[in-house]
Amino acid sequence: MYQKYVHMVEDFPTKNVRYHLVGNEDCEFLQNINPVADAVFINHPHYDYSEKKAIKFSQPKIKILIAGRYDFYMQDKCDELFEAMVKSADDLLSHFTITFLGKDWEEPVAKLQAVGFEVNNIRFAPDYIEELIKHDIQITPIGVGTGTKGKVLDAFANGLLVMGTFRALENIQVKTGESCILYNCPQEVITQLHNIVANMTDYEKIAEEGRKAILMFHGRKLVADKFFRLFEQ
């Protein structure tokens, strides 16, 4: 597929054509393969959000959400994370519930339930945003892919604390420790979860800053204005 895409990009027309991409690496890749192409990166706009969400972590258990599909893009990183969570179950299960929102999560659900975690599995939510705002933290373990992940923007805009891998957070205007939590290995997630239990207020502030950043830098009007200005140049 990589070679197929390279050949396709090499043949892209360049006369009176401007390419708009929502992945900075995708934009650089296109320009490296086809230097004549006029390509530009603009932040992806966020989707719908609710102002009903008050950023205050749930008690007695903080609610973790994992959204998406258990597929090629997430499976390896998810397996690593869940293995670490199983090993730390005795320390975590009294503080957190876990909800999977999406398809094909039956195997991870069974593994986490087997060690005592309270786990919910929602294959489809008729009102995605309404379901999303019931949670406090979204963890997104993506290992493969570029671009901008819509479900990550959804979580930020709706006031969840977002923890994710580099591939989950790339092309999103947030900074780890201030408006998100970037992690490189599963043990970092476990450490952060312990810290959240001990310092909830600090992490609620990070969630608030994350929401502000997305509504500002990924605001729909701002992005639309930048996009339509491309036609004026």
PDB file of C-alpha atoms in Angstrom:
ATOM      1  CA  MET A   1       0.000   0.000   0.000  1.00  0.00           C
ATOM      2  CA  TYR A   2       2.901   2.356   0.729  1.00  0.00           C
ATOM      3  CA  GLN A   3       4.395   1.863  -2.743  1.00  0.00           C
ATOM      4  CA  LYS A   4       0.963   2.239  -4.312  1.00  0.00           C
ATOM      5  CA  TYR A   5       0.451   5.540  -2.493  1.00  0.00           C
ATOM      6  CA  VAL A   6       3.906   6.823  -3.471  1.00  0.00           C
ATOM      7  CA  HIS A   7       3.191   6.174  -7.156  1.00  0.00           C
ATOM      8  CA  MET A   8      -0.215   7.807  -6.830  1.00  0.00           C
ATOM      9  CA  VAL A   9       1.271  10.940  -5.217  1.00  0.00           C
ATOM     10  CA  GLU A  10       3.972  11.145  -7.886  1.00  0.00           C
ATOM     11  CA  ASP A  11       1.222  11.306 -10.505  1.00  0.00           C
ATOM     12  CA  PHE A  12      -0.935  13.878  -8.720  1.00  0.00           C
ATOM     13  CA  PRO A  13      -1.819  16.784 -11.052  1.00  0.00           C
ATOM     14  CA  THR A  14      -0.187  20.072 -10.044  1.00  0.00           C
ATOM     15  CA  LYS A  15      -1.559  22.644 -12.481  1.00  0.00           C
ATOM     16  CA  ASN A  16      -4.231  24.847 -10.865  1.00  0.00           C
ATOM     17  CA  VAL A  17      -4.553  22.383  -7.965  1.00  0.00           C
ATOM     18  CA  ARG A  18      -4.041  23.023  -4.253  1.00  0.00           C
ATOM     19  CA  TYR A  19      -4.008  20.098  -1.817  1.00  0.00           C
ATOM     20  CA  HIS A  20      -5.405  20.616   1.681  1.00  0.00           C
ATOM     21  CA  LEU A  21      -4.455  18.020   4.302  1.00  0.00           C
ATOM     22  CA  VAL A  22      -5.359  17.636   7.978  1.00  0.00           C
ATOM     23  CA  GLY A  23      -2.118  15.790   8.755  1.00  0.00           C
ATOM     24  CA  ASN A  24       1.147  17.747   8.850  1.00  0.00           C
ATOM     25  CA  GLU A  25       3.221  14.630   8.147  1.00  0.00           C
ATOM     26  CA  ASP A  26       0.878  13.795   5.268  1.00  0.00           C
ATOM     27  CA  CYS A  27       1.465  17.268   3.848  1.00  0.00           C
ATOM     28  CA  GLU A  28       5.255  16.955   4.156  1.00  0.00           C
ATOM     29  CA  PHE A  29       5.119  13.468   2.630  1.00  0.00           C
ATOM     30  CA  LEU A  30       3.192  14.749  -0.379  1.00  0.00           C
ATOM     31  CA  GLN A  31       5.614  17.645  -0.878  1.00  0.00           C
ATOM     32  CA  ASN A  32       8.658  15.365  -0.583  1.00  0.00           C
ATOM     33  CA  ILE A  33       7.322  12.938  -3.170  1.00  0.00           C
ATOM     34  CA  ASN A  34       5.874  15.575  -5.468  1.00  0.00           C
ATOM     35  CA  PRO A  35       7.794  18.836  -4.795  1.00  0.00           C
ATOM     36  CA  VAL A  36       5.837  20.767  -7.423  1.00  0.00           C
ATOM     37  CA  ALA A  37       2.523  20.112  -5.681  1.00  0.00           C
ATOM     38  CA  ASP A  38       0.970  23.022  -3.802  1.00  0.00           C
ATOM     39  CA  ALA A  39       0.049  21.441  -0.454  1.00  0.00           C
ATOM     40  CA  VAL A  40      -1.058  23.056   2.792  1.00  0.00           C
ATOM     41  CA  PHE A  41      -1.850  21.787   6.288  1.00  0.00           C
ATOM     42  CA  ILE A  42      -4.705  23.292   8.285  1.00  0.00           C
ATOM     43  CA  ASN A  43      -5.926  22.071  11.674  1.00  0.00           C
ATOM     44  CA  HIS A  44      -8.902  19.745  11.601  1.00  0.00           C
ATOM     45  CA  PRO A  45     -12.043  21.395  13.042  1.00  0.00           C
ATOM     46  CA  HIS A  46     -13.695  19.841  16.070  1.00  0.00           C
ATOM     47  CA  TYR A  47     -17.160  18.339  15.740  1.00  0.00           C
ATOM     48  CA  ASP A  48     -20.199  18.858  17.946  1.00  0.00           C
ATOM     49  CA  TYR A  49     -19.747  19.517  21.641  1.00  0.00           C
ATOM     50  CA  SER A  50     -21.949  19.980  24.652  1.00  0.00           C
ATOM     51  CA  GLU A  51     -21.657  22.799  27.152  1.00  0.00           C
ATOM     52  CA  LYS A  52     -23.436  20.662  29.763  1.00  0.00           C
ATOM     53  CA  LYS A  53     -20.246  18.867  30.765  1.00  0.00           C
ATOM     54  CA  ALA A  54     -18.856  20.074  34.090  1.00  0.00           C
ATOM     55  CA  ILE A  55     -15.247  18.987  34.496  1.00  0.00           C
ATOM     56  CA  LYS A  56     -15.408  17.260  37.849  1.00  0.00           C
ATOM     57  CA  PHE A  57     -14.207  13.659  38.052  1.00  0.00           C
ATOM     58  CA  SER A  58     -16.800  11.110  39.109  1.00  0.00           C
ATOM     59  CA  GLN A  59     -16.858   9.522  42.544  1.00  0.00           C
ATOM     60  CA  PRO A  60     -16.482   6.933  44.009  1.00  0.00           C
ATOM     61  CA  LYS A  61     -14.920   5.748  40.734  1.00  0.00           C
ATOM     62  CA  ILE A  62     -13.438   7.827  37.918  1.00  0.00           C
ATOM     63  CA  LYS A  63     -14.868   6.882  34.532  1.00  0.00           C
ATOM     64  CA  ILE A  64     -12.406   5.917  31.779  1.00  0.00           C
ATOM     65  CA  LEU A  65     -13.568   5.733  28.144  1.00  0.00           C
ATOM     66  CA  ILE A  66     -11.911   3.938  25.251  1.00  0.00           C
ATOM     67  CA  ALA A  67     -13.638   4.807  21.973  1.00  0.00           C
ATOM     68  CA  GLY A  68     -13.207   3.463  18.481  1.00  0.00           C
ATOM     69  CA  ARG A  69     -12.644  -0.043  17.179  1.00  0.00           C
ATOM     70  CA  TYR A  70     -10.336  -2.826  18.280  1.00  0.00           C
ATOM     71  CA  ASP A  71      -8.669  -2.944  14.868  1.00  0.00           C
ATOM     72  CA  PHE A  72      -5.352  -2.736  13.026  1.00  0.00           C
ATOM     73  CA  TYR A  73      -4.796   0.873  14.086  1.00  0.00           C
ATOM     74  CA  MET A  74      -5.299   0.324  17.831  1.00  0.00           C
ATOM     75  CA  GLN A  75      -4.948  -3.369  18.623  1.00  0.00           C
ATOM     76  CA  ASP A  76      -1.228  -3.638  19.432  1.00  0.00           C
ATOM     77  CA  LYS A  77      -1.118  -0.550  21.656  1.00  0.00           C
ATOM     78  CA  CYS A  78      -4.363  -1.561  23.334  1.00  0.00           C
ATOM     79  CA  ASP A  79      -3.067  -5.047  24.091  1.00  0.00           C
ATOM     80  CA  GLU A  80       0.044  -3.561  25.712  1.00  0.00           C
ATOM     81  CA  LEU A  81      -2.034  -1.165  27.795  1.00  0.00           C
ATOM     82  CA  PHE A  82      -4.559  -3.758  28.945  1.00  0.00           C
ATOM     83  CA  GLU A  83      -1.789  -6.160  29.957  1.00  0.00           C
ATOM     84  CA  ALA A  84      -0.340  -3.432  32.184  1.00  0.00           C
ATOM     85  CA  MET A  85      -3.769  -2.654  33.623  1.00  0.00           C
ATOM     86  CA  VAL A  86      -4.382  -6.332  34.411  1.00  0.00           C
ATOM     87  CA  LYS A  87      -1.066  -6.485  36.280  1.00  0.00           C
ATOM     88  CA  SER A  88      -2.016  -3.361  38.263  1.00  0.00           C
ATOM     89  CA  ALA A  89      -5.639  -4.344  38.794  1.00  0.00           C
ATOM     90  CA  ASP A  90      -5.386  -4.621  42.578  1.00  0.00           C
ATOM     91  CA  ASP A  91      -4.356  -0.954  42.787  1.00  0.00           C
ATOM     92  CA  LEU A  92      -6.712   0.431  40.130  1.00  0.00           C
ATOM     93  CA  LEU A  93     -10.023  -1.414  40.126  1.00  0.00           C
ATOM     94  CA  SER A  94     -11.392   0.314  43.232  1.00  0.00           C
ATOM     95  CA  HIS A  95     -10.741   3.747  41.660  1.00  0.00           C
ATOM     96  CA  PHE A  96     -11.779   3.388  38.004  1.00  0.00           C
ATOM     97  CA  THR A  97     -14.520   2.025  35.775  1.00  0.00           C
ATOM     98  CA  ILE A  98     -13.808   1.354  32.098  1.00  0.00           C
ATOM     99  CA  THR A  99     -16.231   1.782  29.194  1.00  0.00           C
ATOM    100  CA  PHE A 100     -15.566   0.641  25.641  1.00  0.00           C
ATOM    101  CA  LEU A 101     -17.560   2.530  23.016  1.00  0.00           C
ATOM    102  CA  GLY A 102     -17.387   0.840  19.639  1.00  0.00           C
ATOM    103  CA  LYS A 103     -17.159  -2.591  18.051  1.00  0.00           C
ATOM    104  CA  ASP A 104     -15.035  -5.717  18.543  1.00  0.00           C
ATOM    105  CA  TRP A 105     -13.963  -5.115  22.158  1.00  0.00           C
ATOM    106  CA  GLU A 106     -15.320  -8.389  23.547  1.00  0.00           C
ATOM    107  CA  GLU A 107     -11.897  -9.973  24.175  1.00  0.00           C
ATOM    108  CA  PRO A 108     -10.371  -7.026  26.123  1.00  0.00           C
ATOM    109  CA  VAL A 109     -13.622  -6.616  28.063  1.00  0.00           C
ATOM    110  CA  ALA A 110     -13.463 -10.237  29.205  1.00  0.00           C
ATOM    111  CA  LYS A 111      -9.807  -9.956  30.266  1.00  0.00           C
ATOM    112  CA  LEU A 112     -10.399  -6.841  32.356  1.00  0.00           C
ATOM    113  CA  GLN A 113     -13.571  -8.180  33.918  1.00  0.00           C
ATOM    114  CA  ALA A 114     -11.769 -11.401  34.831  1.00  0.00           C
ATOM    115  CA  VAL A 115      -9.442  -9.502  37.197  1.00  0.00           C
ATOM    116  CA  GLY A 116     -12.254  -7.511  38.802  1.00  0.00           C
ATOM    117  CA  PHE A 117     -12.586  -4.271  36.813  1.00  0.00           C
ATOM    118  CA  GLU A 118     -16.053  -2.801  36.387  1.00  0.00           C
ATOM    119  CA  VAL A 119     -16.326  -2.748  32.589  1.00  0.00           C
ATOM    120  CA  ASN A 120     -19.084  -1.590  30.231  1.00  0.00           C
ATOM    121  CA  ASN A 121     -19.235  -2.404  26.513  1.00  0.00           C
ATOM    122  CA  ILE A 122     -21.384  -0.113  24.354  1.00  0.00           C
ATOM    123  CA  ARG A 123     -21.275  -1.175  20.710  1.00  0.00           C
ATOM    124  CA  PHE A 124     -23.284   1.804  19.457  1.00  0.00           C
ATOM    125  CA  ALA A 125     -24.517   5.020  21.080  1.00  0.00           C
ATOM    126  CA  PRO A 126     -27.518   6.701  19.392  1.00  0.00           C
ATOM    127  CA  ASP A 127     -26.291  10.058  20.749  1.00  0.00           C
ATOM    128  CA  TYR A 128     -22.491   9.887  20.769  1.00  0.00           C
ATOM    129  CA  ILE A 129     -21.869  13.208  22.511  1.00  0.00           C
ATOM    130  CA  GLU A 130     -24.446  12.465  25.214  1.00  0.00           C
ATOM    131  CA  GLU A 131     -22.663   9.199  25.975  1.00  0.00           C
ATOM    132  CA  LEU A 132     -19.205  10.758  25.757  1.00  0.00           C
ATOM    133  CA  ILE A 133     -19.831  13.427  28.397  1.00  0.00           C
ATOM    134  CA  LYS A 134     -20.755  10.788  30.989  1.00  0.00           C
ATOM    135  CA  HIS A 135     -17.033   9.998  31.277  1.00  0.00           C
ATOM    136  CA  ASP A 136     -13.994  11.726  32.775  1.00  0.00           C
ATOM    137  CA  ILE A 137     -10.942  10.388  30.916  1.00  0.00           C
ATOM    138  CA  GLN A 138     -10.468   9.137  27.373  1.00  0.00           C
ATOM    139  CA  ILE A 139      -7.467   6.910  26.685  1.00  0.00           C
ATOM    140  CA  THR A 140      -6.614   6.491  22.995  1.00  0.00           C
ATOM    141  CA  PRO A 141      -3.871   3.932  22.273  1.00  0.00           C
ATOM    142  CA  ILE A 142      -3.270   4.354  18.520  1.00  0.00           C
ATOM    143  CA  GLY A 143      -0.121   2.840  17.020  1.00  0.00           C
ATOM    144  CA  VAL A 144      -0.617   3.233  13.270  1.00  0.00           C
ATOM    145  CA  GLY A 145      -1.934   6.032  11.087  1.00  0.00           C
ATOM    146  CA  THR A 146      -1.509   9.740  10.426  1.00  0.00           C
ATOM    147  CA  GLY A 147      -3.868  12.671  10.144  1.00  0.00           C
ATOM    148  CA  THR A 148      -6.165  13.926  12.892  1.00  0.00           C
ATOM    149  CA  LYS A 149      -8.426  11.656  14.909  1.00  0.00           C
ATOM    150  CA  GLY A 150     -11.992  12.927  15.147  1.00  0.00           C
ATOM    151  CA  LYS A 151     -12.864  10.965  18.285  1.00  0.00           C
ATOM    152  CA  VAL A 152      -9.875  12.533  20.068  1.00  0.00           C
ATOM    153  CA  LEU A 153     -11.074  16.013  19.127  1.00  0.00           C
ATOM    154  CA  ASP A 154     -14.541  15.016  20.363  1.00  0.00           C
ATOM    155  CA  ALA A 155     -13.129  14.058  23.757  1.00  0.00           C
ATOM    156  CA  PHE A 156     -11.153  17.279  24.134  1.00  0.00           C
ATOM    157  CA  ALA A 157     -13.999  19.565  23.067  1.00  0.00           C
ATOM    158  CA  ASN A 158     -16.393  17.860  25.442  1.00  0.00           C
ATOM    159  CA  GLY A 159     -14.207  18.259  28.515  1.00  0.00           C
ATOM    160  CA  LEU A 160     -12.607  14.847  28.988  1.00  0.00           C
ATOM    161  CA  LEU A 161      -9.010  14.482  30.116  1.00  0.00           C
ATOM    162  CA  VAL A 162      -7.305  12.955  27.079  1.00  0.00           C
ATOM    163  CA  MET A 163      -4.441  10.491  27.428  1.00  0.00           C
ATOM    164  CA  GLY A 164      -2.978   9.159  24.202  1.00  0.00           C
ATOM    165  CA  THR A 165      -0.042   7.973  22.191  1.00  0.00           C
ATOM    166  CA  PHE A 166       1.796  10.222  19.752  1.00  0.00           C
ATOM    167  CA  ARG A 167      -0.336   8.944  16.868  1.00  0.00           C
ATOM    168  CA  ALA A 168      -3.496   9.761  18.801  1.00  0.00           C
ATOM    169  CA  LEU A 169      -2.456  13.335  19.579  1.00  0.00           C
ATOM    170  CA  GLU A 170      -0.522  14.380  16.465  1.00  0.00           C
ATOM    171  CA  ASN A 171      -1.804  17.451  14.609  1.00  0.00           C
ATOM    172  CA  ILE A 172      -3.780  18.578  17.659  1.00  0.00           C
ATOM    173  CA  GLN A 173      -2.773  21.867  19.270  1.00  0.00           C
ATOM    174  CA  VAL A 174      -2.283  20.654  22.825  1.00  0.00           C
ATOM    175  CA  LYS A 175       0.735  20.228  25.086  1.00  0.00           C
ATOM    176  CA  THR A 176       1.389  17.286  27.361  1.00  0.00           C
ATOM    177  CA  GLY A 177       1.186  18.096  31.046  1.00  0.00           C
ATOM    178  CA  GLU A 178      -0.764  21.278  30.334  1.00  0.00           C
ATOM    179  CA  SER A 179      -3.723  20.333  28.150  1.00  0.00           C
ATOM    180  CA  CYS A 180      -3.296  16.584  27.553  1.00  0.00           C
ATOM    181  CA  ILE A 181      -1.287  13.560  28.673  1.00  0.00           C
ATOM    182  CA  LEU A 182       1.016  12.066  26.037  1.00  0.00           C
ATOM    183  CA  TYR A 183       2.389   8.645  26.931  1.00  0.00           C
ATOM    184  CA  ASN A 184       5.038   6.487  25.315  1.00  0.00           C
ATOM    185  CA  CYS A 185       4.621   3.195  27.153  1.00  0.00           C
ATOM    186  CA  PRO A 186       1.829   1.492  29.136  1.00  0.00           C
ATOM    187  CA  GLN A 187       3.589   1.928  32.485  1.00  0.00           C
ATOM    188  CA  GLU A 188       3.349   5.691  32.048  1.00  0.00           C
ATOM    189  CA  VAL A 189      -0.434   5.318  31.886  1.00  0.00           C
ATOM    190  CA  ILE A 190      -0.463   3.318  35.113  1.00  0.00           C
ATOM    191  CA  THR A 191       1.667   5.974  36.814  1.00  0.00           C
ATOM    192  CA  GLN A 192      -0.610   8.748  35.574  1.00  0.00           C
ATOM    193  CA  LEU A 193      -3.715   6.917  36.802  1.00  0.00           C
ATOM    194  CA  HIS A 194      -2.193   6.672  40.276  1.00  0.00           C
ATOM    195  CA  ASN A 195      -1.368  10.385  40.130  1.00  0.00           C
ATOM    196  CA  ILE A 196      -4.911  11.234  39.055  1.00  0.00           C
ATOM    197  CA  VAL A 197      -6.346   9.491  42.116  1.00  0.00           C
ATOM    198  CA  ALA A 198      -3.992  11.463  44.371  1.00  0.00           C
ATOM    199  CA  ASN A 199      -4.307  14.828  42.575  1.00  0.00           C
ATOM    200  CA  MET A 200      -7.686  14.984  40.874  1.00  0.00           C
ATOM    201  CA  THR A 201      -7.955  18.764  40.879  1.00  0.00           C
ATOM    202  CA  ASP A 202      -4.695  19.150  38.946  1.00  0.00           C
ATOM    203  CA  TYR A 203      -5.877  16.786  36.227  1.00  0.00           C
ATOM    204  CA  GLU A 204      -9.300  18.412  36.042  1.00  0.00           C
ATOM    205  CA  LYS A 205      -7.440  21.638  35.212  1.00  0.00           C
ATOM    206  CA  ILE A 206      -5.565  19.837  32.418  1.00  0.00           C
ATOM    207  CA  ALA A 207      -8.905  18.668  31.008  1.00  0.00           C
ATOM    208  CA  GLU A 208     -10.207  22.227  31.137  1.00  0.00           C
ATOM    209  CA  GLU A 209      -7.140  23.543  29.317  1.00  0.00           C
ATOM    210  CA  GLY A 210      -7.546  20.811  26.706  1.00  0.00           C
ATOM    211  CA  ARG A 211     -11.115  21.853  26.027  1.00  0.00           C
ATOM    212  CA  LYS A 212     -10.097  25.517  25.741  1.00  0.00           C
ATOM    213  CA  ALA A 213      -7.278  24.680  23.301  1.00  0.00           C
ATOM    214  CA  ILE A 214      -9.489  22.684  20.954  1.00  0.00           C
ATOM    215  CA  LEU A 215     -12.335  25.207  20.967  1.00  0.00           C
ATOM    216  CA  MET A 216      -9.776  27.907  20.180  1.00  0.00           C
ATOM    217  CA  PHE A 217      -7.286  26.382  17.732  1.00  0.00           C
ATOM    218  CA  HIS A 218      -9.640  23.833  16.157  1.00  0.00           C
ATOM    219  CA  GLY A 219     -12.709  26.077  16.200  1.00  0.00           C
ATOM    220  CA  ARG A 220     -14.947  25.510  13.206  1.00  0.00           C
ATOM    221  CA  LYS A 221     -15.175  29.155  12.150  1.00  0.00           C
ATOM    222  CA  LEU A 222     -11.415  29.666  12.468  1.00  0.00           C
ATOM    223  CA  VAL A 223     -10.652  26.571  10.391  1.00  0.00           C
ATOM    224  CA  ALA A 224     -13.349  27.397   7.835  1.00  0.00           C
ATOM    225  CA  ASP A 225     -11.957  30.911   7.384  1.00  0.00           C
ATOM    226  CA  LYS A 226      -8.459  29.522   6.773  1.00  0.00           C
ATOM    227  CA  PHE A 227      -9.798  26.927   4.362  1.00  0.00           C
ATOM    228  CA  PHE A 228     -11.820  29.334   2.238  1.00  0.00           C
ATOM    229  CA  ARG A 229      -8.936  31.805   2.116  1.00  0.00           C
ATOM    230  CA  LEU A 230      -7.119  29.146   0.087  1.00  0.00           C
ATOM    231  CA  PHE A 231      -9.435  30.018  -2.807  1.00  0.00           C
ATOM    232  CA  GLU A 232      -8.460  33.689  -2.631  1.00  0.00           C
ATOM    233  CA  GLN A 233      -4.747  33.073  -3.191  1.00  0.00           C
TER     234      GLN A 233
END
